[in-house]
């Protein structure tokens, strides 16, 4: 696998540290592809992460959202009551932990488990103060308006 040195970009850019850190992580990520997942856009500001967790029950899964990280963990509870001897194990039942980096203002709305797929619904809710607003453009010829006439009375 090729490695890329992003050091020159760190020196010549301001405010893109997080982007380059994510690129570094993506290039050096040695995590296995288990469990497989999909990330879908379901609306203008709505997303869905679908993780294939076949064989896991609802109480064997945990979802934690902390700051800008969503972590999904699965841990199988050992079933010692089974007397069957497994001749071939093709269905993975190992523990896993999958972390997703969320953008600013992305909130987890709900999660559901159906047919072996864990669906986590996300929505991006930008606060009113952070939304773009239109600024009216005035003409430079008009003088500032006096709100109350106390300044004119004091000058007289």
PDB file of C-alpha atoms in Angstrom:
ATOM      1  CA  UNK A   1       0.000   0.000   0.000  1.00  0.00           C
ATOM      2  CA  UNK A   2       1.242   3.474  -0.810  1.00  0.00           C
ATOM      3  CA  UNK A   3       1.730   6.076   1.848  1.00  0.00           C
ATOM      4  CA  UNK A   4       1.342   9.785   1.290  1.00  0.00           C
ATOM      5  CA  UNK A   5       3.104  12.502   3.227  1.00  0.00           C
ATOM      6  CA  UNK A   6       0.651  15.344   3.916  1.00  0.00           C
ATOM      7  CA  UNK A   7       3.143  17.434   5.910  1.00  0.00           C
ATOM      8  CA  UNK A   8       3.495  20.181   3.255  1.00  0.00           C
ATOM      9  CA  UNK A   9      -0.265  20.732   3.350  1.00  0.00           C
ATOM     10  CA  UNK A  10      -0.203  21.177   7.131  1.00  0.00           C
ATOM     11  CA  UNK A  11       2.292  24.014   6.728  1.00  0.00           C
ATOM     12  CA  UNK A  12       0.449  25.878   3.982  1.00  0.00           C
ATOM     13  CA  UNK A  13      -3.178  25.639   5.115  1.00  0.00           C
ATOM     14  CA  UNK A  14      -5.073  26.992   8.064  1.00  0.00           C
ATOM     15  CA  UNK A  15      -8.203  25.400   9.469  1.00  0.00           C
ATOM     16  CA  UNK A  16      -7.999  22.146   7.530  1.00  0.00           C
ATOM     17  CA  UNK A  17      -6.307  20.136  10.300  1.00  0.00           C
ATOM     18  CA  UNK A  18      -9.309  17.901  10.851  1.00  0.00           C
ATOM     19  CA  UNK A  19      -9.580  17.101   7.132  1.00  0.00           C
ATOM     20  CA  UNK A  20      -5.929  16.071   6.901  1.00  0.00           C
ATOM     21  CA  UNK A  21      -6.201  14.022  10.106  1.00  0.00           C
ATOM     22  CA  UNK A  22      -9.115  12.130   8.573  1.00  0.00           C
ATOM     23  CA  UNK A  23      -7.074  11.516   5.417  1.00  0.00           C
ATOM     24  CA  UNK A  24      -4.195  10.217   7.536  1.00  0.00           C
ATOM     25  CA  UNK A  25      -6.537   7.877   9.394  1.00  0.00           C
ATOM     26  CA  UNK A  26      -8.109   6.606   6.180  1.00  0.00           C
ATOM     27  CA  UNK A  27      -4.733   5.823   4.674  1.00  0.00           C
ATOM     28  CA  UNK A  28      -3.343   4.029   7.721  1.00  0.00           C
ATOM     29  CA  UNK A  29      -6.540   2.356   8.901  1.00  0.00           C
ATOM     30  CA  UNK A  30      -5.766  -1.299   9.440  1.00  0.00           C
ATOM     31  CA  UNK A  31      -9.204  -2.175  10.769  1.00  0.00           C
ATOM     32  CA  UNK A  32     -10.893  -5.181   9.225  1.00  0.00           C
ATOM     33  CA  UNK A  33     -14.046  -4.856   7.181  1.00  0.00           C
ATOM     34  CA  UNK A  34     -16.194  -6.563   9.812  1.00  0.00           C
ATOM     35  CA  UNK A  35     -19.030  -5.924  10.091  1.00  0.00           C
ATOM     36  CA  UNK A  36     -19.906  -4.526   6.678  1.00  0.00           C
ATOM     37  CA  UNK A  37     -21.922  -1.312   6.592  1.00  0.00           C
ATOM     38  CA  UNK A  38     -23.633   1.175   4.272  1.00  0.00           C
ATOM     39  CA  UNK A  39     -23.961   4.939   4.642  1.00  0.00           C
ATOM     40  CA  UNK A  40     -26.967   6.392   2.822  1.00  0.00           C
ATOM     41  CA  UNK A  41     -28.370   9.871   2.336  1.00  0.00           C
ATOM     42  CA  UNK A  42     -32.118   9.659   2.941  1.00  0.00           C
ATOM     43  CA  UNK A  43     -32.926  13.373   2.669  1.00  0.00           C
ATOM     44  CA  UNK A  44     -31.315  16.775   2.321  1.00  0.00           C
ATOM     45  CA  UNK A  45     -30.066  16.713   5.922  1.00  0.00           C
ATOM     46  CA  UNK A  46     -30.840  13.082   6.841  1.00  0.00           C
ATOM     47  CA  UNK A  47     -28.530  10.074   6.753  1.00  0.00           C
ATOM     48  CA  UNK A  48     -28.710   6.387   7.656  1.00  0.00           C
ATOM     49  CA  UNK A  49     -25.933   4.021   8.662  1.00  0.00           C
ATOM     50  CA  UNK A  50     -26.834   0.362   8.149  1.00  0.00           C
ATOM     51  CA  UNK A  51     -24.598  -2.248   9.783  1.00  0.00           C
ATOM     52  CA  UNK A  52     -24.924  -5.987   9.079  1.00  0.00           C
ATOM     53  CA  UNK A  53     -25.086  -7.542  12.558  1.00  0.00           C
ATOM     54  CA  UNK A  54     -26.653 -10.919  11.804  1.00  0.00           C
ATOM     55  CA  UNK A  55     -26.623 -13.223  14.787  1.00  0.00           C
ATOM     56  CA  UNK A  56     -26.553 -10.406  17.366  1.00  0.00           C
ATOM     57  CA  UNK A  57     -29.523  -9.718  19.619  1.00  0.00           C
ATOM     58  CA  UNK A  58     -30.604  -6.219  20.653  1.00  0.00           C
ATOM     59  CA  UNK A  59     -29.081  -6.584  24.132  1.00  0.00           C
ATOM     60  CA  UNK A  60     -25.724  -7.653  22.660  1.00  0.00           C
ATOM     61  CA  UNK A  61     -25.333  -4.350  20.779  1.00  0.00           C
ATOM     62  CA  UNK A  62     -24.516  -0.885  22.117  1.00  0.00           C
ATOM     63  CA  UNK A  63     -24.546   2.497  20.387  1.00  0.00           C
ATOM     64  CA  UNK A  64     -22.706   5.445  21.948  1.00  0.00           C
ATOM     65  CA  UNK A  65     -22.628   8.975  20.534  1.00  0.00           C
ATOM     66  CA  UNK A  66     -19.958  11.145  22.153  1.00  0.00           C
ATOM     67  CA  UNK A  67     -18.918  14.518  20.728  1.00  0.00           C
ATOM     68  CA  UNK A  68     -18.393  13.895  16.988  1.00  0.00           C
ATOM     69  CA  UNK A  69     -17.952  10.126  17.206  1.00  0.00           C
ATOM     70  CA  UNK A  70     -20.576   7.403  16.874  1.00  0.00           C
ATOM     71  CA  UNK A  71     -19.414   4.022  18.188  1.00  0.00           C
ATOM     72  CA  UNK A  72     -21.279   0.774  17.573  1.00  0.00           C
ATOM     73  CA  UNK A  73     -20.162  -2.264  19.599  1.00  0.00           C
ATOM     74  CA  UNK A  74     -21.301  -5.847  19.495  1.00  0.00           C
ATOM     75  CA  UNK A  75     -20.361  -8.599  21.896  1.00  0.00           C
ATOM     76  CA  UNK A  76     -21.805 -12.112  21.803  1.00  0.00           C
ATOM     77  CA  UNK A  77     -22.866 -13.668  25.064  1.00  0.00           C
ATOM     78  CA  UNK A  78     -21.372 -17.161  25.303  1.00  0.00           C
ATOM     79  CA  UNK A  79     -24.027 -19.859  25.098  1.00  0.00           C
ATOM     80  CA  UNK A  80     -22.732 -22.752  27.182  1.00  0.00           C
ATOM     81  CA  UNK A  81     -26.063 -24.623  27.164  1.00  0.00           C
ATOM     82  CA  UNK A  82     -25.636 -25.732  23.559  1.00  0.00           C
ATOM     83  CA  UNK A  83     -24.469 -29.345  23.246  1.00  0.00           C
ATOM     84  CA  UNK A  84     -24.104 -29.266  19.467  1.00  0.00           C
ATOM     85  CA  UNK A  85     -20.652 -29.705  18.000  1.00  0.00           C
ATOM     86  CA  UNK A  86     -19.865 -27.122  15.301  1.00  0.00           C
ATOM     87  CA  UNK A  87     -18.278 -28.791  12.273  1.00  0.00           C
ATOM     88  CA  UNK A  88     -17.816 -25.616  10.262  1.00  0.00           C
ATOM     89  CA  UNK A  89     -18.147 -22.024  11.490  1.00  0.00           C
ATOM     90  CA  UNK A  90     -18.947 -19.689   8.607  1.00  0.00           C
ATOM     91  CA  UNK A  91     -21.109 -17.207  10.487  1.00  0.00           C
ATOM     92  CA  UNK A  92     -18.928 -14.756  12.332  1.00  0.00           C
ATOM     93  CA  UNK A  93     -19.904 -14.256  15.957  1.00  0.00           C
ATOM     94  CA  UNK A  94     -16.873 -12.321  17.102  1.00  0.00           C
ATOM     95  CA  UNK A  95     -17.015  -9.084  19.009  1.00  0.00           C
ATOM     96  CA  UNK A  96     -16.639  -5.896  17.026  1.00  0.00           C
ATOM     97  CA  UNK A  97     -16.362  -2.158  17.444  1.00  0.00           C
ATOM     98  CA  UNK A  98     -17.014   0.236  14.572  1.00  0.00           C
ATOM     99  CA  UNK A  99     -16.503   4.009  14.971  1.00  0.00           C
ATOM    100  CA  UNK A 100     -17.835   6.726  12.665  1.00  0.00           C
ATOM    101  CA  UNK A 101     -16.706  10.360  12.653  1.00  0.00           C
ATOM    102  CA  UNK A 102     -19.718  12.657  12.500  1.00  0.00           C
ATOM    103  CA  UNK A 103     -19.697  16.172  11.085  1.00  0.00           C
ATOM    104  CA  UNK A 104     -20.611  19.157  13.226  1.00  0.00           C
ATOM    105  CA  UNK A 105     -24.307  19.448  14.150  1.00  0.00           C
ATOM    106  CA  UNK A 106     -25.106  15.824  13.202  1.00  0.00           C
ATOM    107  CA  UNK A 107     -27.365  14.199  15.793  1.00  0.00           C
ATOM    108  CA  UNK A 108     -28.421  10.555  16.202  1.00  0.00           C
ATOM    109  CA  UNK A 109     -32.220  10.390  15.968  1.00  0.00           C
ATOM    110  CA  UNK A 110     -32.961   6.693  16.498  1.00  0.00           C
ATOM    111  CA  UNK A 111     -31.777   3.143  15.916  1.00  0.00           C
ATOM    112  CA  UNK A 112     -33.619  -0.021  14.964  1.00  0.00           C
ATOM    113  CA  UNK A 113     -32.714  -3.686  14.466  1.00  0.00           C
ATOM    114  CA  UNK A 114     -34.570  -5.645  11.807  1.00  0.00           C
ATOM    115  CA  UNK A 115     -33.694  -8.721   9.765  1.00  0.00           C
ATOM    116  CA  UNK A 116     -30.094  -8.741  11.021  1.00  0.00           C
ATOM    117  CA  UNK A 117     -29.472  -5.123  10.018  1.00  0.00           C
ATOM    118  CA  UNK A 118     -28.895  -2.324  12.512  1.00  0.00           C
ATOM    119  CA  UNK A 119     -30.209   1.007  11.165  1.00  0.00           C
ATOM    120  CA  UNK A 120     -28.973   4.236  12.793  1.00  0.00           C
ATOM    121  CA  UNK A 121     -30.743   7.366  11.584  1.00  0.00           C
ATOM    122  CA  UNK A 122     -28.869  10.677  11.698  1.00  0.00           C
ATOM    123  CA  UNK A 123     -29.938  14.235  10.990  1.00  0.00           C
ATOM    124  CA  UNK A 124     -27.936  17.423  10.585  1.00  0.00           C
ATOM    125  CA  UNK A 125     -29.600  20.274  12.477  1.00  0.00           C
ATOM    126  CA  UNK A 126     -27.763  23.566  12.015  1.00  0.00           C
ATOM    127  CA  UNK A 127     -28.567  26.116  14.732  1.00  0.00           C
ATOM    128  CA  UNK A 128     -30.256  29.328  13.611  1.00  0.00           C
ATOM    129  CA  UNK A 129     -27.204  31.390  14.632  1.00  0.00           C
ATOM    130  CA  UNK A 130     -24.954  29.354  12.293  1.00  0.00           C
ATOM    131  CA  UNK A 131     -27.230  29.496   9.239  1.00  0.00           C
ATOM    132  CA  UNK A 132     -26.356  31.991   6.495  1.00  0.00           C
ATOM    133  CA  UNK A 133     -28.306  35.235   6.631  1.00  0.00           C
ATOM    134  CA  UNK A 134     -28.805  37.980   4.095  1.00  0.00           C
ATOM    135  CA  UNK A 135     -27.208  41.355   4.848  1.00  0.00           C
ATOM    136  CA  UNK A 136     -28.953  44.374   3.291  1.00  0.00           C
ATOM    137  CA  UNK A 137     -26.697  46.747   1.382  1.00  0.00           C
ATOM    138  CA  UNK A 138     -27.241  50.437   2.089  1.00  0.00           C
ATOM    139  CA  UNK A 139     -26.128  53.466   0.115  1.00  0.00           C
ATOM    140  CA  UNK A 140     -23.061  55.342   1.345  1.00  0.00           C
ATOM    141  CA  UNK A 141     -24.668  58.784   0.797  1.00  0.00           C
ATOM    142  CA  UNK A 142     -27.160  58.641   3.651  1.00  0.00           C
ATOM    143  CA  UNK A 143     -26.084  60.089   6.993  1.00  0.00           C
ATOM    144  CA  UNK A 144     -26.448  58.062  10.156  1.00  0.00           C
ATOM    145  CA  UNK A 145     -29.880  58.479  11.631  1.00  0.00           C
ATOM    146  CA  UNK A 146     -30.302  59.883  15.128  1.00  0.00           C
ATOM    147  CA  UNK A 147     -32.424  57.621  17.277  1.00  0.00           C
ATOM    148  CA  UNK A 148     -33.505  60.270  19.767  1.00  0.00           C
ATOM    149  CA  UNK A 149     -32.893  63.966  19.552  1.00  0.00           C
ATOM    150  CA  UNK A 150     -30.872  64.295  22.785  1.00  0.00           C
ATOM    151  CA  UNK A 151     -27.581  64.784  20.911  1.00  0.00           C
ATOM    152  CA  UNK A 152     -29.049  67.712  18.913  1.00  0.00           C
ATOM    153  CA  UNK A 153     -30.473  69.308  22.074  1.00  0.00           C
ATOM    154  CA  UNK A 154     -27.111  69.035  23.871  1.00  0.00           C
ATOM    155  CA  UNK A 155     -25.330  70.742  20.952  1.00  0.00           C
ATOM    156  CA  UNK A 156     -27.739  73.696  21.018  1.00  0.00           C
TER     157      UNK A 156
END
